[in-house]
PDB file of C-alpha atoms and ligand atoms in Angstrom:
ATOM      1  CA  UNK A 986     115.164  12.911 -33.745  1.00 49.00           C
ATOM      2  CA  UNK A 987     112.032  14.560 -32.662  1.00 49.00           C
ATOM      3  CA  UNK A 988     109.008  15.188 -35.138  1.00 53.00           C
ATOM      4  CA  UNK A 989     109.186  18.829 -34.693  1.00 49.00           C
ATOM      5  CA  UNK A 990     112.900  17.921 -36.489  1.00 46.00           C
ATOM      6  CA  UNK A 991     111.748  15.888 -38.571  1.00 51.00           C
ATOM      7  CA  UNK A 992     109.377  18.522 -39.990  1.00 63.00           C
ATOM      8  CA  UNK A 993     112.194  20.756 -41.286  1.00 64.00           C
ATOM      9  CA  UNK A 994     112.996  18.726 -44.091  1.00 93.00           C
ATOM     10  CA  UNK A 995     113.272  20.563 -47.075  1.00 96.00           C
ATOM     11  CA  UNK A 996     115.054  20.109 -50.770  1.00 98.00           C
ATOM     12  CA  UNK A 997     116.723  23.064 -52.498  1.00 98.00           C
ATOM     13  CA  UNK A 998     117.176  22.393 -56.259  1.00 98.00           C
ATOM     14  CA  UNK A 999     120.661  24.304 -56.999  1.00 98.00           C
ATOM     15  CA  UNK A1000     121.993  25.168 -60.439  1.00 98.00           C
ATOM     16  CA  UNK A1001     125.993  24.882 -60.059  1.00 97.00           C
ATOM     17  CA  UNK A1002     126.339  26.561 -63.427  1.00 97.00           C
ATOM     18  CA  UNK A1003     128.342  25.323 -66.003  1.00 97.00           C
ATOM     19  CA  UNK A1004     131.426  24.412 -64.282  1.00 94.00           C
ATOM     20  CA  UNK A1005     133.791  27.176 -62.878  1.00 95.00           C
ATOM     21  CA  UNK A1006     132.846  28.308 -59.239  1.00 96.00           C
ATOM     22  CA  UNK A1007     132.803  31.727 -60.716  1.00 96.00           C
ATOM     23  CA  UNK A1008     129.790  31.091 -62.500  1.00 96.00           C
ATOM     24  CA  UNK A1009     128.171  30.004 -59.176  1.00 97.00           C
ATOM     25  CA  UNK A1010     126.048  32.659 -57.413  1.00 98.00           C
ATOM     26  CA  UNK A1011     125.693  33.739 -53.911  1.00 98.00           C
ATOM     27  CA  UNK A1012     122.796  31.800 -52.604  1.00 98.00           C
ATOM     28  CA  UNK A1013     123.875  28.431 -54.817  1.00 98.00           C
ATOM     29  CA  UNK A1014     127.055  28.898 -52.642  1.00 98.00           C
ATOM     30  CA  UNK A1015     124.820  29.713 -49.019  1.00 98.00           C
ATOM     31  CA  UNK A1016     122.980  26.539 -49.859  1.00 98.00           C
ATOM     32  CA  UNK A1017     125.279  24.123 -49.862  1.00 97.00           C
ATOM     33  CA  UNK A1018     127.029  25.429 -47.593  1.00 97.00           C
ATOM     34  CA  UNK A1019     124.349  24.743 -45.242  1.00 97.00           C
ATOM     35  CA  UNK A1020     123.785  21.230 -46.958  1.00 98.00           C
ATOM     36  CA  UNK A1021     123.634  18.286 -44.598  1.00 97.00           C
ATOM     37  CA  UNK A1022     122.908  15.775 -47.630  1.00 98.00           C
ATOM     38  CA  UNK A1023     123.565  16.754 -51.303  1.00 98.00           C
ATOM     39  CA  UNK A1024     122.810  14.597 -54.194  1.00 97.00           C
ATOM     40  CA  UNK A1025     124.788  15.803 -57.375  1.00 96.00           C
ATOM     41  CA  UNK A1026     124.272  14.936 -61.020  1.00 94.00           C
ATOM     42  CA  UNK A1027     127.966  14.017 -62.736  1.00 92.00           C
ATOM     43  CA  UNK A1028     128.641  16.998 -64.735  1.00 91.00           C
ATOM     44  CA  UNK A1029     128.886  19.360 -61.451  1.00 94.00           C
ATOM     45  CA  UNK A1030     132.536  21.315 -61.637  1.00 88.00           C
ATOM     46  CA  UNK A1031     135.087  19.505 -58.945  1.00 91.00           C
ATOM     47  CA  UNK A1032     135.479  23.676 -57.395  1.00 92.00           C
ATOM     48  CA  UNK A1033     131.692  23.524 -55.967  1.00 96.00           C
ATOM     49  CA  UNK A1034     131.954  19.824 -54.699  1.00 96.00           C
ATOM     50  CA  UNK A1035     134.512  21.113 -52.587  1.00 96.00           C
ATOM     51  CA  UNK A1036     132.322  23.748 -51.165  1.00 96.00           C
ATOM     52  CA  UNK A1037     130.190  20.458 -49.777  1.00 97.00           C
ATOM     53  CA  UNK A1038     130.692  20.526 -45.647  1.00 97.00           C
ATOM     54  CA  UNK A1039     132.661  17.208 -44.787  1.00 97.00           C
ATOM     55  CA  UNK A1040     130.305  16.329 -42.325  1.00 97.00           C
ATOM     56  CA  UNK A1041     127.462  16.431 -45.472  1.00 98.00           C
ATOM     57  CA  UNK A1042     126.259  13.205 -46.741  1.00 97.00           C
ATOM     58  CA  UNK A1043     127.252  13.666 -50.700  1.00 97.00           C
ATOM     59  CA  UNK A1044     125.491  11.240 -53.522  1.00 96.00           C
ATOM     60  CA  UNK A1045     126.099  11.588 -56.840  1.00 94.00           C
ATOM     61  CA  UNK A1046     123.426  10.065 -58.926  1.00 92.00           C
ATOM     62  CA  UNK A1047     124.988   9.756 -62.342  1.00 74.00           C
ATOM     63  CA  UNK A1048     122.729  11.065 -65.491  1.00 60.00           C
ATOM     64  CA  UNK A1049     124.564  11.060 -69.065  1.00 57.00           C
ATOM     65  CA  UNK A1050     123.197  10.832 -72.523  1.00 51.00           C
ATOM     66  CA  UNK A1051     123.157   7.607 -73.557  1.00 51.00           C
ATOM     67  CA  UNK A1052     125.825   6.594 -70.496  1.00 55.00           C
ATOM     68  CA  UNK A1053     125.425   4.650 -67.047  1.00 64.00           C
ATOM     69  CA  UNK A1054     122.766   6.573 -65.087  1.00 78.00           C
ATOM     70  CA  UNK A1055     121.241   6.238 -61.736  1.00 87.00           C
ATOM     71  CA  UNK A1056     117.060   5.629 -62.819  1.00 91.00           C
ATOM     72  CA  UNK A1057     114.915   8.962 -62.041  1.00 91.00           C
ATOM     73  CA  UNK A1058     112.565   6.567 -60.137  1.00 93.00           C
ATOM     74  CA  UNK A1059     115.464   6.269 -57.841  1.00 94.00           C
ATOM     75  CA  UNK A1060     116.691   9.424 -57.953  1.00 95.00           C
ATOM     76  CA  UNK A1061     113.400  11.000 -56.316  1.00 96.00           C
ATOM     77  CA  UNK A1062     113.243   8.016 -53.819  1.00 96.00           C
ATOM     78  CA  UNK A1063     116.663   9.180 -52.588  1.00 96.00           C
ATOM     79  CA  UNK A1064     115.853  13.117 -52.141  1.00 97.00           C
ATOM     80  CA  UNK A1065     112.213  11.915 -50.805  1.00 97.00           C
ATOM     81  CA  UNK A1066     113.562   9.410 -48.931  1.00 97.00           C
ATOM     82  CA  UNK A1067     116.572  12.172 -46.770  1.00 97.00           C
ATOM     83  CA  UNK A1068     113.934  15.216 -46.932  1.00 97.00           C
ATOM     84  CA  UNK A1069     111.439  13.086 -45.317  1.00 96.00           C
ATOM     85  CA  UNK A1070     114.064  12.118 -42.531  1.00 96.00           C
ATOM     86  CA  UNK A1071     114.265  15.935 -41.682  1.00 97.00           C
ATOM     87  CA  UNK A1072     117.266  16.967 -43.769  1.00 97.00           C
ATOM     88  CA  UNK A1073     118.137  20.128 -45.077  1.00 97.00           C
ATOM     89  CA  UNK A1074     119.071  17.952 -48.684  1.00 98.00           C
ATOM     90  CA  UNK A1075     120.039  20.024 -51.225  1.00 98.00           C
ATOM     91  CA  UNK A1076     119.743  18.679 -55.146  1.00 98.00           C
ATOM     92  CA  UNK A1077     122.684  20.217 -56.928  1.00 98.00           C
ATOM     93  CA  UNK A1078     122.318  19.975 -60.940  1.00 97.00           C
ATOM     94  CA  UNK A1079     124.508  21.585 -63.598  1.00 96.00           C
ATOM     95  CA  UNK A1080     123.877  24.584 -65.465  1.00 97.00           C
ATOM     96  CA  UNK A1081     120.272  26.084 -64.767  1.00 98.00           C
ATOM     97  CA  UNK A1082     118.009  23.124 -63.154  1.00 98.00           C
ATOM     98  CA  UNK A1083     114.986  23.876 -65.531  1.00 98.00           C
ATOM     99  CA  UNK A1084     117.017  23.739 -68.413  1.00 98.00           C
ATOM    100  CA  UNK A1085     117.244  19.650 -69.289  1.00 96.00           C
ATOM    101  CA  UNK A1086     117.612  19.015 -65.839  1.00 94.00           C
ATOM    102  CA  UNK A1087     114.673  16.677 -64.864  1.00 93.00           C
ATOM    103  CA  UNK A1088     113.331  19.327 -62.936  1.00 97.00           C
ATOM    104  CA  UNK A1089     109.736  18.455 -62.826  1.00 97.00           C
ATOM    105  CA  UNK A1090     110.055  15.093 -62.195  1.00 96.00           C
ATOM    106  CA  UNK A1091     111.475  15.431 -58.559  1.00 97.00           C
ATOM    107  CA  UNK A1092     109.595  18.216 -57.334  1.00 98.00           C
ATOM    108  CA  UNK A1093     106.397  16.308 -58.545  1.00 98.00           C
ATOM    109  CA  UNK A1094     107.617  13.418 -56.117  1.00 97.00           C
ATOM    110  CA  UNK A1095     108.293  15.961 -52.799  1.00 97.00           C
ATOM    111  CA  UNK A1096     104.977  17.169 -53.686  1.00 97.00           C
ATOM    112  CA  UNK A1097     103.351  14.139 -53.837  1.00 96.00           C
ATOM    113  CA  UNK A1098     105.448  13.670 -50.353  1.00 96.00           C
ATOM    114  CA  UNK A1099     104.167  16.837 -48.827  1.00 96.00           C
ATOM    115  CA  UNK A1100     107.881  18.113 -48.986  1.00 97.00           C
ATOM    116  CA  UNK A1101     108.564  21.983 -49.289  1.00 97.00           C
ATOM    117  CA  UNK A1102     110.812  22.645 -51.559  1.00 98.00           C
ATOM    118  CA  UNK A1103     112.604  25.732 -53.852  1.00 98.00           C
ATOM    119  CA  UNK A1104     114.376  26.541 -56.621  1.00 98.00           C
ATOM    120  CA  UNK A1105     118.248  28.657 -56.334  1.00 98.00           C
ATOM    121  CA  UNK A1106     118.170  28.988 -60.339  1.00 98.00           C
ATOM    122  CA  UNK A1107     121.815  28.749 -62.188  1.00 98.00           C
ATOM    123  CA  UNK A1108     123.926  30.169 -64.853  1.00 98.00           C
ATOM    124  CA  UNK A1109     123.178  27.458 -67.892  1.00 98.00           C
ATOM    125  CA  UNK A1110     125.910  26.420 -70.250  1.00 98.00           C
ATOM    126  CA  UNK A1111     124.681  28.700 -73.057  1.00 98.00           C
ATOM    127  CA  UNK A1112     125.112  31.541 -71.770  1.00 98.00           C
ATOM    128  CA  UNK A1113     128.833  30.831 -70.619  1.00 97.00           C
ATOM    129  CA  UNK A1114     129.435  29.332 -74.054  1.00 98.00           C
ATOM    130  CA  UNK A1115     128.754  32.737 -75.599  1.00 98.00           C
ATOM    131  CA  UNK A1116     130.586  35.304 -73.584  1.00 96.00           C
ATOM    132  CA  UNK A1117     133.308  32.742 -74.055  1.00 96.00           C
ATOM    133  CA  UNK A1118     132.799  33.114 -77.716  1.00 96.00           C
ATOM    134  CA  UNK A1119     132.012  37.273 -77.591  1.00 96.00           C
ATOM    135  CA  UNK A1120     128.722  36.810 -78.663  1.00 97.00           C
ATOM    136  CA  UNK A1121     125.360  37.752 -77.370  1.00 97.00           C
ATOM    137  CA  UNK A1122     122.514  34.694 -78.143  1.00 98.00           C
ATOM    138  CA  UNK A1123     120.191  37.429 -79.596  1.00 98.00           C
ATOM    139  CA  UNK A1124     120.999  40.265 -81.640  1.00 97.00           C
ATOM    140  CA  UNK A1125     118.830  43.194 -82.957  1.00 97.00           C
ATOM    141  CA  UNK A1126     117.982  42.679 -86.892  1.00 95.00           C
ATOM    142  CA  UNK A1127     119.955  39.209 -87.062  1.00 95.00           C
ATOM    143  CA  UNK A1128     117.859  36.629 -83.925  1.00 96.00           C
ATOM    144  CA  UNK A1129     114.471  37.810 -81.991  1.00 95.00           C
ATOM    145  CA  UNK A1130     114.469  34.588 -80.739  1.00 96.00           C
ATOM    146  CA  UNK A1131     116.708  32.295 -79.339  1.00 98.00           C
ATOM    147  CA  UNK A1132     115.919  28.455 -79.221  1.00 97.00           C
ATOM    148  CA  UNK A1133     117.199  25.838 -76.548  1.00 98.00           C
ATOM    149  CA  UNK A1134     117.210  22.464 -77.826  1.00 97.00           C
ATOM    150  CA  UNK A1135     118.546  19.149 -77.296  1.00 96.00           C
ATOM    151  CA  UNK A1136     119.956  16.699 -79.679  1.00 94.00           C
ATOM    152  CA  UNK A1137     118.377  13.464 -77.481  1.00 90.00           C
ATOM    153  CA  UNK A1138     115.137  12.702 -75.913  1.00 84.00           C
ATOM    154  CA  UNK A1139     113.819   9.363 -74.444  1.00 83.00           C
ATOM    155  CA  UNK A1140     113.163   8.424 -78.043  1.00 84.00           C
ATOM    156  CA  UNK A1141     116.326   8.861 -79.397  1.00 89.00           C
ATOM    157  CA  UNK A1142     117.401  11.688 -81.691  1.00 92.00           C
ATOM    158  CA  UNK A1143     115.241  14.801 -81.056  1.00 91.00           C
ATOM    159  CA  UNK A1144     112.928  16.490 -83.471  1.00 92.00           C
ATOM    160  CA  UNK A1145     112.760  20.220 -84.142  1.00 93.00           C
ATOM    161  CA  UNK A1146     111.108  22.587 -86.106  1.00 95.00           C
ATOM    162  CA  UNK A1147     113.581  21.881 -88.496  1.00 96.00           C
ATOM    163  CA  UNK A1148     112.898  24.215 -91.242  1.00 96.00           C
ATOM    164  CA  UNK A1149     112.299  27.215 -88.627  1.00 96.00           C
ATOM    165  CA  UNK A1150     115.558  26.555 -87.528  1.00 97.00           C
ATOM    166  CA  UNK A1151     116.840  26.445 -90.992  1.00 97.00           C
ATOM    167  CA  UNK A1152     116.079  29.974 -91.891  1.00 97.00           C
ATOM    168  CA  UNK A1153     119.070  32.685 -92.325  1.00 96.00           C
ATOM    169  CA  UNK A1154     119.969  34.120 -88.464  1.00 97.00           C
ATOM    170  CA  UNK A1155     118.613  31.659 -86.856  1.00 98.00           C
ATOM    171  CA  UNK A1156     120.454  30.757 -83.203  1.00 98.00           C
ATOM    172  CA  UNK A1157     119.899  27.849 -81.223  1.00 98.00           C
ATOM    173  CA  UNK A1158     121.731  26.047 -78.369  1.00 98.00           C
ATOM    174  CA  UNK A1159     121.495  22.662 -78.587  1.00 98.00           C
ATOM    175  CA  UNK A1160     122.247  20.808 -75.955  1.00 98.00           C
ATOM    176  CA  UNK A1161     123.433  17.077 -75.805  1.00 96.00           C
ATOM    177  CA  UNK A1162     124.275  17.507 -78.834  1.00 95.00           C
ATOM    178  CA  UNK A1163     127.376  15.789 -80.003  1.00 95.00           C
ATOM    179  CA  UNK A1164     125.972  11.966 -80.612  1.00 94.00           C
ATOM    180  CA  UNK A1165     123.235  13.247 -82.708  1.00 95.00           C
ATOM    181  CA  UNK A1166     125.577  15.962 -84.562  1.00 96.00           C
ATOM    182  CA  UNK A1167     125.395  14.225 -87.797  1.00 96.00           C
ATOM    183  CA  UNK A1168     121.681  13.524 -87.200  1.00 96.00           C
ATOM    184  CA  UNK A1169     121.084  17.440 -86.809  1.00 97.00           C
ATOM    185  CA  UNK A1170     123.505  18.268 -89.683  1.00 97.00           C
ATOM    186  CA  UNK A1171     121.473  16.401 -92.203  1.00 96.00           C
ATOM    187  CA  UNK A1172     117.893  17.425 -91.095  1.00 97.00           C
ATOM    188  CA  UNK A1173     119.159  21.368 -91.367  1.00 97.00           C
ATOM    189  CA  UNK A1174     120.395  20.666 -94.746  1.00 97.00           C
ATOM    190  CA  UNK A1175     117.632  19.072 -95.893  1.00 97.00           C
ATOM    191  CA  UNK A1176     115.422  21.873 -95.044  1.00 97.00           C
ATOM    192  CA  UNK A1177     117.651  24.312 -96.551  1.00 97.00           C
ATOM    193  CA  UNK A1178     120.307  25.509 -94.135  1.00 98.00           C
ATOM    194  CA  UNK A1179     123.008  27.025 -95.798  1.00 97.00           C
ATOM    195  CA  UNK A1180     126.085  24.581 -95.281  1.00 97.00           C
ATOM    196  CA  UNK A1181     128.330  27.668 -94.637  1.00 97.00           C
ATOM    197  CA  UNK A1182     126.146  28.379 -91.338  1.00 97.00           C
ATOM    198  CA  UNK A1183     128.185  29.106 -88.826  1.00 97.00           C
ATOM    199  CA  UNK A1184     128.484  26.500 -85.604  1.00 97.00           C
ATOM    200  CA  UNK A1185     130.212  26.772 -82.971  1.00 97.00           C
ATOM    201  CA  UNK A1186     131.323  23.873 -80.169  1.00 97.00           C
ATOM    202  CA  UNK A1187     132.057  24.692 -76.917  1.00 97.00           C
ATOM    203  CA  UNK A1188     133.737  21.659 -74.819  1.00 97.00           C
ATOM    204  CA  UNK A1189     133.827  21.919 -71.195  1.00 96.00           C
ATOM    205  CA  UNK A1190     132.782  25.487 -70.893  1.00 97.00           C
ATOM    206  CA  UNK A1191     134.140  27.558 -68.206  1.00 95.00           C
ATOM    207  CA  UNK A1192     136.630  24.849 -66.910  1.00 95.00           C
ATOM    208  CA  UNK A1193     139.967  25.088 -67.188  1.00 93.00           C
ATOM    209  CA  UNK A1194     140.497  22.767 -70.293  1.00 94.00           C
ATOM    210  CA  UNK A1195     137.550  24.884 -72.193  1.00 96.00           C
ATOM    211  CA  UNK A1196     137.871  24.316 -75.738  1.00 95.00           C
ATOM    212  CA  UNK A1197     136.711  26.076 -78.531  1.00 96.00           C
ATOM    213  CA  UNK A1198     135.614  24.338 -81.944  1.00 96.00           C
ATOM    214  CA  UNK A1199     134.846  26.902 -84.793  1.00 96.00           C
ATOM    215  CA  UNK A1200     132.780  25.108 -87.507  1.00 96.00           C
ATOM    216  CA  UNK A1201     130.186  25.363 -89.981  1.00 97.00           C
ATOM    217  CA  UNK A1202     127.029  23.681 -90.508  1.00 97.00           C
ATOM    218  CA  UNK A1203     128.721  21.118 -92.995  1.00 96.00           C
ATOM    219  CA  UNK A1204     131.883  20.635 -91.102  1.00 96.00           C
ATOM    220  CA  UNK A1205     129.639  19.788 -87.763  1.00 96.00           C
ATOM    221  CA  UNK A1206     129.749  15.774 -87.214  1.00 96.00           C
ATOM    222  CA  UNK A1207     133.530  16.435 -87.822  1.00 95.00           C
ATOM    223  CA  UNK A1208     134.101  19.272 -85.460  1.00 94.00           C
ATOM    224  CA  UNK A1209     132.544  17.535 -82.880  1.00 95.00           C
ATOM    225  CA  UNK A1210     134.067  13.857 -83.293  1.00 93.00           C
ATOM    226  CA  UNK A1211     137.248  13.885 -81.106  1.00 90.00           C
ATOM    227  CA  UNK A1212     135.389  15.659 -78.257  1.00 95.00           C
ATOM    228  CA  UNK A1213     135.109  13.368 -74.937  1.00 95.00           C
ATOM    229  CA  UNK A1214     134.049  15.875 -72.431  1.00 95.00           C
ATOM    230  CA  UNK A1215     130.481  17.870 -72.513  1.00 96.00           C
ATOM    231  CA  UNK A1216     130.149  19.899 -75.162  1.00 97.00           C
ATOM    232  CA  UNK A1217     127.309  22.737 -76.525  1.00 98.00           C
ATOM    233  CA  UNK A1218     126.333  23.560 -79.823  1.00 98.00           C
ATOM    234  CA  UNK A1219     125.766  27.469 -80.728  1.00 98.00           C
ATOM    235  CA  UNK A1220     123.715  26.663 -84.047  1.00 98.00           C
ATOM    236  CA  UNK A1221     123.754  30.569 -85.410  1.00 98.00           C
ATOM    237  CA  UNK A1222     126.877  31.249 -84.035  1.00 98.00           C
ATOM    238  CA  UNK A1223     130.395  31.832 -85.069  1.00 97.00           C
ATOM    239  CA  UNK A1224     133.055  33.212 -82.467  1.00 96.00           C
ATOM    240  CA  UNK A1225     133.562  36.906 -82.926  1.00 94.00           C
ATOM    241  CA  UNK A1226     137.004  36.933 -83.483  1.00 80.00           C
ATOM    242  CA  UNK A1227     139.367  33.855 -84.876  1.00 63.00           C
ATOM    243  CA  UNK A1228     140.414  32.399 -81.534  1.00 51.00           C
ATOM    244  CA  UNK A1229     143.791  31.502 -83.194  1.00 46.00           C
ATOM    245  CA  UNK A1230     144.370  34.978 -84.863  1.00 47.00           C
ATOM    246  CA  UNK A1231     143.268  37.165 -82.015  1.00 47.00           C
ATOM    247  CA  UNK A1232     142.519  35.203 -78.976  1.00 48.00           C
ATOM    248  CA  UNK A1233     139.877  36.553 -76.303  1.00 50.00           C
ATOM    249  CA  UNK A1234     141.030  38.357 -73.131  1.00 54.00           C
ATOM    250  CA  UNK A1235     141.291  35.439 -70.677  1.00 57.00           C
ATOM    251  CA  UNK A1236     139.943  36.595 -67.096  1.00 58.00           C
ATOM    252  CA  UNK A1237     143.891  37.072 -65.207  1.00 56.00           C
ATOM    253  CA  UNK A1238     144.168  35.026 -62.171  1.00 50.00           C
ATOM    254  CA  UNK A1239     145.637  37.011 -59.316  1.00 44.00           C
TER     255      UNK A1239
HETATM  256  N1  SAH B1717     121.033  22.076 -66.834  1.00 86.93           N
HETATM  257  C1  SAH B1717     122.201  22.175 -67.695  1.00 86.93           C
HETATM  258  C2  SAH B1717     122.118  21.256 -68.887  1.00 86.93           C
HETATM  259  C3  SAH B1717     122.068  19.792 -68.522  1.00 86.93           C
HETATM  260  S1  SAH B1717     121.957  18.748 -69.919  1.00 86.93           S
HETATM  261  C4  SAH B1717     122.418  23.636 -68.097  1.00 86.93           C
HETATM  262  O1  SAH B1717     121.540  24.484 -67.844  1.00 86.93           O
HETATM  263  O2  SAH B1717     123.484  23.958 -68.635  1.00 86.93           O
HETATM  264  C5  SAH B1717     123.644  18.263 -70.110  1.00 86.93           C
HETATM  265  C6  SAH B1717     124.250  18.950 -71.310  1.00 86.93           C
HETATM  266  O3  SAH B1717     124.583  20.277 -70.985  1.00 86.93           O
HETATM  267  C7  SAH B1717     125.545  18.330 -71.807  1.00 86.93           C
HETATM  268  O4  SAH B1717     125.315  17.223 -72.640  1.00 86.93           O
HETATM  269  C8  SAH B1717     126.124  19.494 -72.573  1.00 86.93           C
HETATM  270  O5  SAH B1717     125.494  19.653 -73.823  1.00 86.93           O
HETATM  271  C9  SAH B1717     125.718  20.668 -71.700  1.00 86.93           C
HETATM  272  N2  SAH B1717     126.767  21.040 -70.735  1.00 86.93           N
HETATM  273  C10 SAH B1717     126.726  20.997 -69.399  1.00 86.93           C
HETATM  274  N3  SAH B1717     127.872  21.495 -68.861  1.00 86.93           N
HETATM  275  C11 SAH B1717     128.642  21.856 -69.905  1.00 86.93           C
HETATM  276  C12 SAH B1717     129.928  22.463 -70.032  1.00 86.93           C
HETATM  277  N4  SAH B1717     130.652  22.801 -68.957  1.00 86.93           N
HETATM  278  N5  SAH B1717     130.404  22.706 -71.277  1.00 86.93           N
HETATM  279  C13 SAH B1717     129.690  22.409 -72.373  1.00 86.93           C
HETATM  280  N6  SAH B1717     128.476  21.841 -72.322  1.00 86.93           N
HETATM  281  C14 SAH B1717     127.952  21.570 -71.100  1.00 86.93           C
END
């Protein structure tokens, strides 16, 4: 390989979206389709690893709450390490890349590496959780504001402005969410959330088993108990009509 090659290494971060390839846009889709080495976190739909070119090198460096996960240290030695070889390496994450996705961690390494780099940004989880609930994350006269949490950082159970959150109206989207459900439930009702405040779980948005838990604040740690696959919290949020009563339009699959 000649240095003038070698020069053309370059890393695209990709957001996948939340799951279904639908939720994938057009230049997520042109960039890995151009891919020769792509390095995926775990939660990336099985639909867009198939759009991966067989003759791309494909990683997947494993990240889950409280799981088995590759270290971040190694993580940016890998996309350093095939950028700085001259590949075209895209870094596919789930949902939005800025949103809980390490983001500034890598690109701080390929810029400490002298490695261009961009961002392709991506549909995150929350807002595919709420169209599949029929509800908007901010509303005139009910949320201004809408507030994207997580239930875990590196020091274990995530603060919050708890009593802002606790306030009638209030919506949030809390992320990585289900270990520390209980955790979240108690701090809300401790500053004064009403325990009939509607929650709402979504497992495995967009995917084909999807799964919708309707719950209130109170009922949370339960809702979310028997739930193995990823799962967001709409904190504010109850779906706008009773999935069992009147169930939403499903998108028909010619
Ligand atoms: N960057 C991602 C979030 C990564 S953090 C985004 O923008 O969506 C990982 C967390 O995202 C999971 O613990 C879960 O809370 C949520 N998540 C990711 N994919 C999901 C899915 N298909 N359904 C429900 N929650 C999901």
């Amino acid at each position: 390989m000649t240095d003038a090659r070698k020069a053309l290494g370059q890393v695209v971060f990709v957001g996948a979206g939340p799951g279904s390839i639908d939720h994938l846009t057009m230049g997520a889709c042109r960039a890995l389709t151009q891919a020769e080495v792509v390095i995926h976190d775990r939660l990336v739909g099985p639909e867009i690893l198939e759009l991966i070119p067989p003759s791309a090198t494909r990683i997947e460096a494993g990240k889950e709450g409280f799981g088995p996960s590759t270290p971040q240290s190694a993580i940016n030695g890998m996309i350093v390490g095939h950028a700085g070889a001259g590949k075209r390496v895209v870094r596919l994450k789930s949902g939005d890349s800025g949103i809980f996705g390490r983001l500034d961690e890598e690109i701080e390494a390929l810029d400490e590496a002298g490695i261009p780099w961009r961002i392709v940004p991506g549909l995150t989880t929350a807002a595919a959780a709420a169209a599949t609930i029929g509800q908007s994350l901010t509303k005139r006269g009910r949320n201004a504001a809408l507030r994207i949490v997580t239930g875990h950082d590196m020091a274990g159970f995530a603060e919050q402005d708890w009593r802002g959150l606790a306030r009638a109206g209030e919506v949030a989207a809390i992320y990585m969410g289900k270990k520390s459900a209980r955790f979240i439930q108690g701090r809300l009702m401790m500053h004064g959330a009403s325990p009939e405040t509607p929650v709402t779980v979504v497992e495995n948005a967009s995917r084909a088993d999807e799964r919708i838990v309707a719950a209130t604040l109170v009922t949370l740690a339960d809702a979310v108990a028997g739930l193995t696959g990823p799962a967001i919290v709409l904190y504010g949020l109850a779906p706008r009509r009773a999935a069992a009563a009147l169930p939403l339009l499903k998108e028909a699959t010619a």
